[in-house]
């Protein structure tokens, strides 16, 4: 989450009605005023006056970054789109964005319902285990790529994508074999999908690897087969492939259990063995910062560490009681955001500070967090 916007060169400036909203800077044209104000802290802009506050959420103004979460009701499933006569029990996921400037949660627009969206986080037959909903961020988009329906089938035949800067959802190209419990990750703006289980286990699917370049023109979208894995050991549960210096790094088991690591070179389309030090210290959820650094949280000790590629070892950043039992993390804008306490707590660690500073963000009321991401703020004119 970043409070400092990245300056851009907008080609269009939204006009302000002086009689209703007031000017941004008296005597200064609005387009020039926007350029001047873009260098200020968003928190300062938000606190000065209503015209400045509204400016923060205009498409032409450089965006600050916010938290985005997939969440599930604490007391049973609900849906963002209620069905007649009650709640749809097949959909237990809702989407929210946390604005760090106003310290408020806002629900995302309702995802498209054609085809109907069924994303199940809990199933009455598996009370002790939550069902994974696999999501990632790519090129400032939130991408949902794999989940499970109430009948324990793959929930998504195509990736479901949200673009914050246009407040819109859309579907990506159809996946050759929809799946769950798979490998998902991204590198250099390209989405990778590997292994997993479809409607039933198939060895060729469990070893498969595909990629989709989100940055291509829509008419050129499609999944392209890549070098397969050597076996199906990465289809046992959800696996996060972490982008790191032109490679995707992953382990096949969570936590401190004995695990197998794998590294995929995206340029050479080649699988490699994971360095021993990397796999030995990969004892919890991991995330990449700008694809140049890997961070991992030891979910038993609550220790956040950064990988040193030259020494093949993990260096401690901070150890916190609040990070114990961390379930998922994301990294962006110099901060690590972690879900802990069974989704009832979001811990943010600023790793740029020495020593690292941290604070807590409360989830949306009545919700537990399933996944957290960092993306540009949504556009809104209602501020």
XYZ file of C-alpha atoms in Angstrom:
383
model
C 0.000 0.000 0.000
C 1.537 3.311 -1.048
C 0.449 6.759 -0.041
C 2.548 8.559 -2.632
C 1.061 8.660 -6.148
C 3.137 8.004 -9.202
C 3.050 10.998 -11.524
C 1.705 10.535 -15.020
C 1.128 12.817 -17.975
C -2.653 12.851 -18.407
C -3.927 13.939 -21.761
C -7.365 14.892 -20.461
C -8.322 16.867 -17.366
C -11.727 16.661 -15.746
C -13.302 20.071 -15.358
C -14.580 21.408 -12.052
C -17.770 23.420 -11.688
C -16.539 26.522 -9.863
C -20.015 27.458 -8.670
C -20.593 24.072 -7.069
C -17.230 22.685 -6.050
C -14.834 25.603 -6.016
C -11.526 25.845 -7.835
C -8.509 23.780 -6.921
C -6.142 26.731 -6.660
C -7.629 30.238 -6.998
C -6.374 31.965 -10.113
C -4.691 28.826 -11.478
C -6.187 26.752 -14.341
C -7.376 23.331 -13.171
C -5.020 21.408 -15.474
C -1.991 23.258 -14.061
C -3.347 22.951 -10.524
C -3.601 19.171 -10.936
C 0.031 19.002 -11.993
C 1.062 21.037 -8.958
C -1.007 18.989 -6.514
C 0.156 15.634 -7.903
C 3.469 16.045 -6.051
C 1.772 16.282 -2.645
C 1.001 13.439 -0.264
C -2.499 12.007 -0.845
C -3.198 12.183 2.903
C -2.449 15.912 2.832
C -4.628 16.464 -0.241
C -7.474 14.525 1.390
C -7.380 16.687 4.529
C -7.427 20.164 2.958
C -10.800 20.633 1.238
C -13.534 18.807 -0.673
C -12.379 19.824 -4.193
C -8.908 18.451 -3.431
C -10.392 15.311 -1.879
C -12.497 14.643 -4.985
C -9.428 15.150 -7.155
C -7.748 12.084 -5.609
C -10.339 9.780 -7.202
C -10.474 11.299 -10.678
C -9.199 9.198 -13.607
C -6.765 11.927 -14.638
C -5.040 12.098 -11.237
C -2.105 9.796 -10.395
C -3.509 6.939 -8.267
C -2.386 5.993 -4.785
C -2.422 2.314 -3.854
C -4.967 0.443 -1.763
C -5.620 -2.968 -0.268
C -7.997 -5.305 -2.085
C -9.379 -8.374 -0.357
C -11.382 -11.456 -1.101
C -13.434 -12.059 2.032
C -15.954 -14.494 3.444
C -18.694 -13.817 6.037
C -17.788 -14.885 9.562
C -21.204 -16.440 10.123
C -21.836 -18.373 6.953
C -21.864 -17.649 3.210
C -23.565 -14.698 1.601
C -23.286 -13.239 -1.849
C -22.718 -9.837 -3.364
C -25.745 -10.506 -5.554
C -28.587 -11.993 -3.434
C -30.968 -14.374 -5.129
C -34.757 -13.986 -4.794
C -36.039 -15.304 -1.495
C -32.722 -15.396 0.323
C -28.972 -15.882 0.089
C -27.199 -17.985 -2.508
C -25.386 -20.674 -0.480
C -23.090 -21.481 -3.388
C -21.146 -18.219 -3.285
C -19.295 -17.334 -0.093
C -16.869 -14.692 -1.402
C -17.193 -10.912 -1.432
C -14.742 -8.285 -2.684
C -13.652 -5.087 -0.912
C -11.066 -2.332 -1.257
C -9.484 -0.512 1.687
C -8.708 3.161 1.077
C -5.654 4.013 3.264
C -6.331 7.740 2.956
C -9.915 7.721 4.244
C -9.399 4.479 6.255
C -12.577 2.988 4.858
C -13.683 -0.227 3.137
C -15.677 -0.081 -0.096
C -17.278 -3.068 -1.841
C -16.177 -3.672 -5.411
C -18.762 -3.596 -8.185
C -20.696 -6.825 -8.577
C -18.828 -9.291 -10.821
C -20.559 -10.436 -14.011
C -23.173 -13.126 -13.377
C -23.199 -14.718 -16.809
C -22.133 -17.412 -16.297
C -23.215 -17.491 -12.624
C -20.286 -17.110 -10.244
C -19.960 -19.820 -7.578
C -16.857 -19.436 -5.404
C -16.974 -21.601 -2.305
C -14.636 -21.058 0.639
C -16.195 -23.604 2.989
C -18.044 -26.819 2.341
C -20.206 -28.591 4.938
C -18.425 -31.854 4.176
C -14.987 -30.349 4.922
C -15.441 -28.382 8.142
C -11.769 -28.565 9.083
C -10.460 -27.308 5.752
C -11.125 -24.189 3.718
C -11.304 -24.470 -0.044
C -8.715 -22.315 -1.843
C -9.671 -19.395 -4.065
C -6.563 -18.613 -6.077
C -5.982 -15.003 -7.099
C -3.057 -12.805 -8.077
C -2.202 -9.313 -9.251
C -0.810 -8.709 -12.732
C -0.155 -5.334 -14.374
C -2.424 -3.555 -11.866
C -5.263 -6.055 -12.367
C -6.799 -8.434 -9.843
C -7.097 -11.899 -11.406
C -9.145 -14.812 -10.035
C -7.970 -17.952 -11.732
C -9.103 -21.025 -9.781
C -11.723 -21.968 -7.192
C -14.210 -24.685 -6.254
C -18.006 -24.937 -6.593
C -20.354 -26.497 -4.032
C -20.216 -29.720 -6.092
C -16.396 -29.711 -5.771
C -15.834 -28.909 -9.438
C -13.590 -26.151 -10.834
C -15.466 -22.839 -10.532
C -13.774 -20.815 -13.275
C -13.505 -21.802 -16.922
C -11.885 -18.420 -17.657
C -9.933 -16.008 -15.425
C -12.129 -13.329 -13.840
C -10.331 -9.983 -13.900
C -10.975 -6.665 -12.115
C -9.402 -3.414 -13.326
C -9.485 -0.824 -10.491
C -8.772 2.218 -12.641
C -11.905 1.608 -14.727
C -13.981 -0.057 -11.966
C -14.783 -2.931 -14.303
C -14.764 -6.740 -14.379
C -14.154 -8.894 -17.425
C -13.314 -12.488 -18.310
C -10.044 -13.595 -19.857
C -9.590 -16.366 -22.433
C -11.015 -19.783 -21.696
C -8.695 -22.175 -19.890
C -8.131 -25.393 -21.815
C -8.918 -27.462 -18.721
C -10.544 -25.585 -15.799
C -8.950 -26.700 -12.562
C -8.402 -26.174 -8.844
C -5.562 -26.940 -6.391
C -3.141 -25.710 -9.023
C -0.044 -23.532 -9.423
C -0.710 -19.861 -10.168
C 1.782 -17.055 -10.594
C 2.994 -14.243 -12.809
C 6.264 -12.916 -14.180
C 6.896 -9.908 -16.405
C 3.162 -9.253 -16.810
C 2.380 -12.811 -17.928
C 0.084 -15.197 -16.020
C 1.136 -18.816 -15.539
C -1.133 -21.741 -14.662
C 0.255 -25.185 -13.956
C -0.719 -28.580 -12.568
C -3.945 -28.920 -10.579
C -7.034 -31.098 -10.690
C -9.967 -30.712 -13.084
C -13.292 -32.448 -12.534
C -11.108 -35.452 -11.662
C -7.377 -36.163 -11.486
C -5.535 -36.556 -14.801
C -1.801 -37.102 -14.966
C -1.265 -34.938 -18.047
C -3.159 -32.027 -16.471
C -1.218 -32.417 -13.206
C 2.030 -31.980 -15.187
C 0.837 -29.254 -17.591
C 1.933 -25.611 -17.786
C 0.228 -22.752 -19.661
C 0.650 -18.982 -19.937
C -1.530 -16.014 -20.834
C -0.136 -12.564 -21.633
C -2.663 -10.088 -20.224
C -0.866 -7.151 -21.850
C -1.565 -8.291 -25.404
C -4.539 -6.958 -27.334
C -7.766 -8.745 -26.509
C -8.046 -10.296 -29.975
C -4.651 -11.934 -29.394
C -5.511 -13.431 -25.997
C -5.121 -17.134 -25.448
C -3.374 -19.773 -23.358
C -0.118 -21.173 -24.704
C 1.339 -24.492 -23.588
C 4.782 -24.413 -22.000
C 7.261 -26.990 -20.716
C 5.478 -29.469 -18.414
C 6.449 -30.371 -14.863
C 8.250 -33.661 -14.348
C 5.423 -35.086 -12.187
C 2.101 -34.247 -10.551
C 3.348 -33.404 -7.053
C 2.167 -29.803 -7.322
C -1.512 -30.744 -7.605
C -2.107 -31.582 -3.935
C -3.104 -28.077 -2.813
C -2.991 -24.458 -3.954
C 0.533 -23.373 -4.872
C 1.811 -19.820 -5.322
C 4.530 -19.400 -7.947
C 6.595 -16.368 -6.950
C 8.139 -14.253 -9.713
C 11.825 -13.623 -9.043
C 14.360 -12.218 -11.499
C 12.929 -13.835 -14.598
C 11.940 -17.065 -12.879
C 8.979 -18.578 -11.056
C 9.783 -20.190 -7.709
C 7.423 -22.528 -5.850
C 7.160 -25.273 -3.228
C 4.546 -28.014 -3.225
C 3.654 -28.106 0.490
C 2.775 -25.350 2.951
C 4.388 -24.680 6.306
C 7.315 -26.497 7.903
C 6.600 -29.911 6.382
C 9.148 -31.614 4.150
C 8.642 -30.184 0.697
C 9.870 -30.156 -2.873
C 10.832 -26.948 -4.634
C 10.874 -26.101 -8.324
C 12.032 -23.141 -10.414
C 10.801 -22.278 -13.898
C 12.872 -20.054 -16.201
C 10.329 -18.032 -18.188
C 12.773 -17.075 -20.965
C 14.269 -20.519 -21.502
C 10.958 -22.356 -20.891
C 12.863 -24.725 -18.647
C 12.370 -26.235 -15.184
C 15.243 -26.223 -12.675
C 15.944 -27.516 -9.186
C 15.358 -25.003 -6.413
C 18.516 -23.955 -4.495
C 18.825 -25.852 -1.216
C 18.880 -22.741 0.957
C 15.778 -21.352 -0.693
C 13.667 -24.473 -0.171
C 15.008 -25.034 3.362
C 13.828 -21.632 4.571
C 10.512 -21.557 2.689
C 8.427 -22.262 5.798
C 5.252 -20.344 5.109
C 3.503 -18.025 2.669
C 5.758 -16.124 0.263
C 5.477 -13.108 -2.024
C 7.641 -11.098 -4.389
C 8.450 -7.400 -4.245
C 8.711 -6.058 -7.801
C 9.988 -9.511 -8.887
C 13.376 -8.589 -7.413
C 13.039 -9.880 -3.849
C 11.238 -12.802 -2.197
C 9.797 -12.524 1.309
C 8.505 -15.427 3.367
C 6.834 -15.664 6.773
C 7.639 -18.602 9.033
C 4.090 -19.252 10.174
C 5.251 -20.955 13.388
C 7.756 -18.337 14.558
C 6.091 -15.285 13.012
C 9.399 -14.388 11.371
C 9.447 -12.367 8.150
C 12.581 -13.046 6.095
C 14.040 -11.919 2.774
C 15.893 -14.253 0.429
C 19.546 -13.527 -0.381
C 20.196 -15.081 -3.788
C 23.968 -14.692 -3.632
C 24.329 -16.470 -0.276
C 21.336 -18.789 -0.824
C 19.943 -18.007 2.609
C 17.077 -16.142 4.272
C 17.759 -12.969 6.270
C 15.452 -12.007 9.119
C 13.547 -8.732 8.676
C 11.280 -8.797 11.733
C 9.667 -11.330 14.060
C 6.172 -10.633 15.386
C 3.634 -12.510 17.440
C 0.985 -11.096 15.079
C 2.571 -12.882 12.098
C 2.258 -16.344 13.589
C -0.133 -18.586 11.652
C 0.094 -16.245 8.656
C -1.968 -17.730 5.835
C -1.248 -15.544 2.812
C 0.902 -12.515 2.046
C 1.365 -9.993 -0.715
C 4.064 -7.416 -1.352
C 3.993 -4.017 -3.001
C 5.125 -0.420 -2.642
C 7.727 -1.407 -0.059
C 5.221 -3.127 2.224
C 4.335 -6.706 3.130
C 0.658 -7.350 3.868
C -0.173 -10.580 5.692
C -3.386 -12.347 6.657
C -3.294 -14.035 10.060
C -5.566 -15.166 12.922
C -7.742 -17.169 10.516
C -8.466 -14.150 8.346
C -9.474 -11.836 11.173
C -6.314 -9.721 11.022
C -4.291 -7.941 8.317
C -0.757 -6.979 9.330
C 1.161 -4.441 7.226
C 4.967 -4.296 7.532
C 6.952 -1.461 5.964
C 10.228 -3.175 5.081
C 11.799 0.067 3.860
C 12.115 1.309 7.435
C 15.063 0.198 9.561
C 13.937 -1.379 11.790
C 10.760 -2.390 9.956
C 7.537 -0.801 11.195
C 4.169 -2.515 11.286
C 0.500 -1.811 11.917
C -2.810 -3.615 11.723
C -5.783 -3.084 9.415
C -9.143 -4.436 10.604
C -11.020 -6.506 7.977
C -14.397 -5.362 6.628
C -16.990 -5.652 9.427
C -18.357 -9.155 9.808
C -15.886 -10.625 7.329
C -12.775 -12.767 7.406
C -10.106 -12.163 4.775
C -9.299 -14.962 2.332
C -6.723 -13.137 0.173
C -5.136 -9.679 0.108
C -3.592 -7.719 -2.763
C -2.137 -4.256 -3.428
C -3.501 -2.327 -6.428
C -4.261 1.268 -7.499
C -7.288 2.857 -5.859
C -10.673 2.626 -7.514
C -12.089 5.631 -9.355
C -14.970 7.375 -7.634
C -16.565 10.780 -7.810
C -18.422 10.371 -4.531
C -15.862 11.872 -2.178
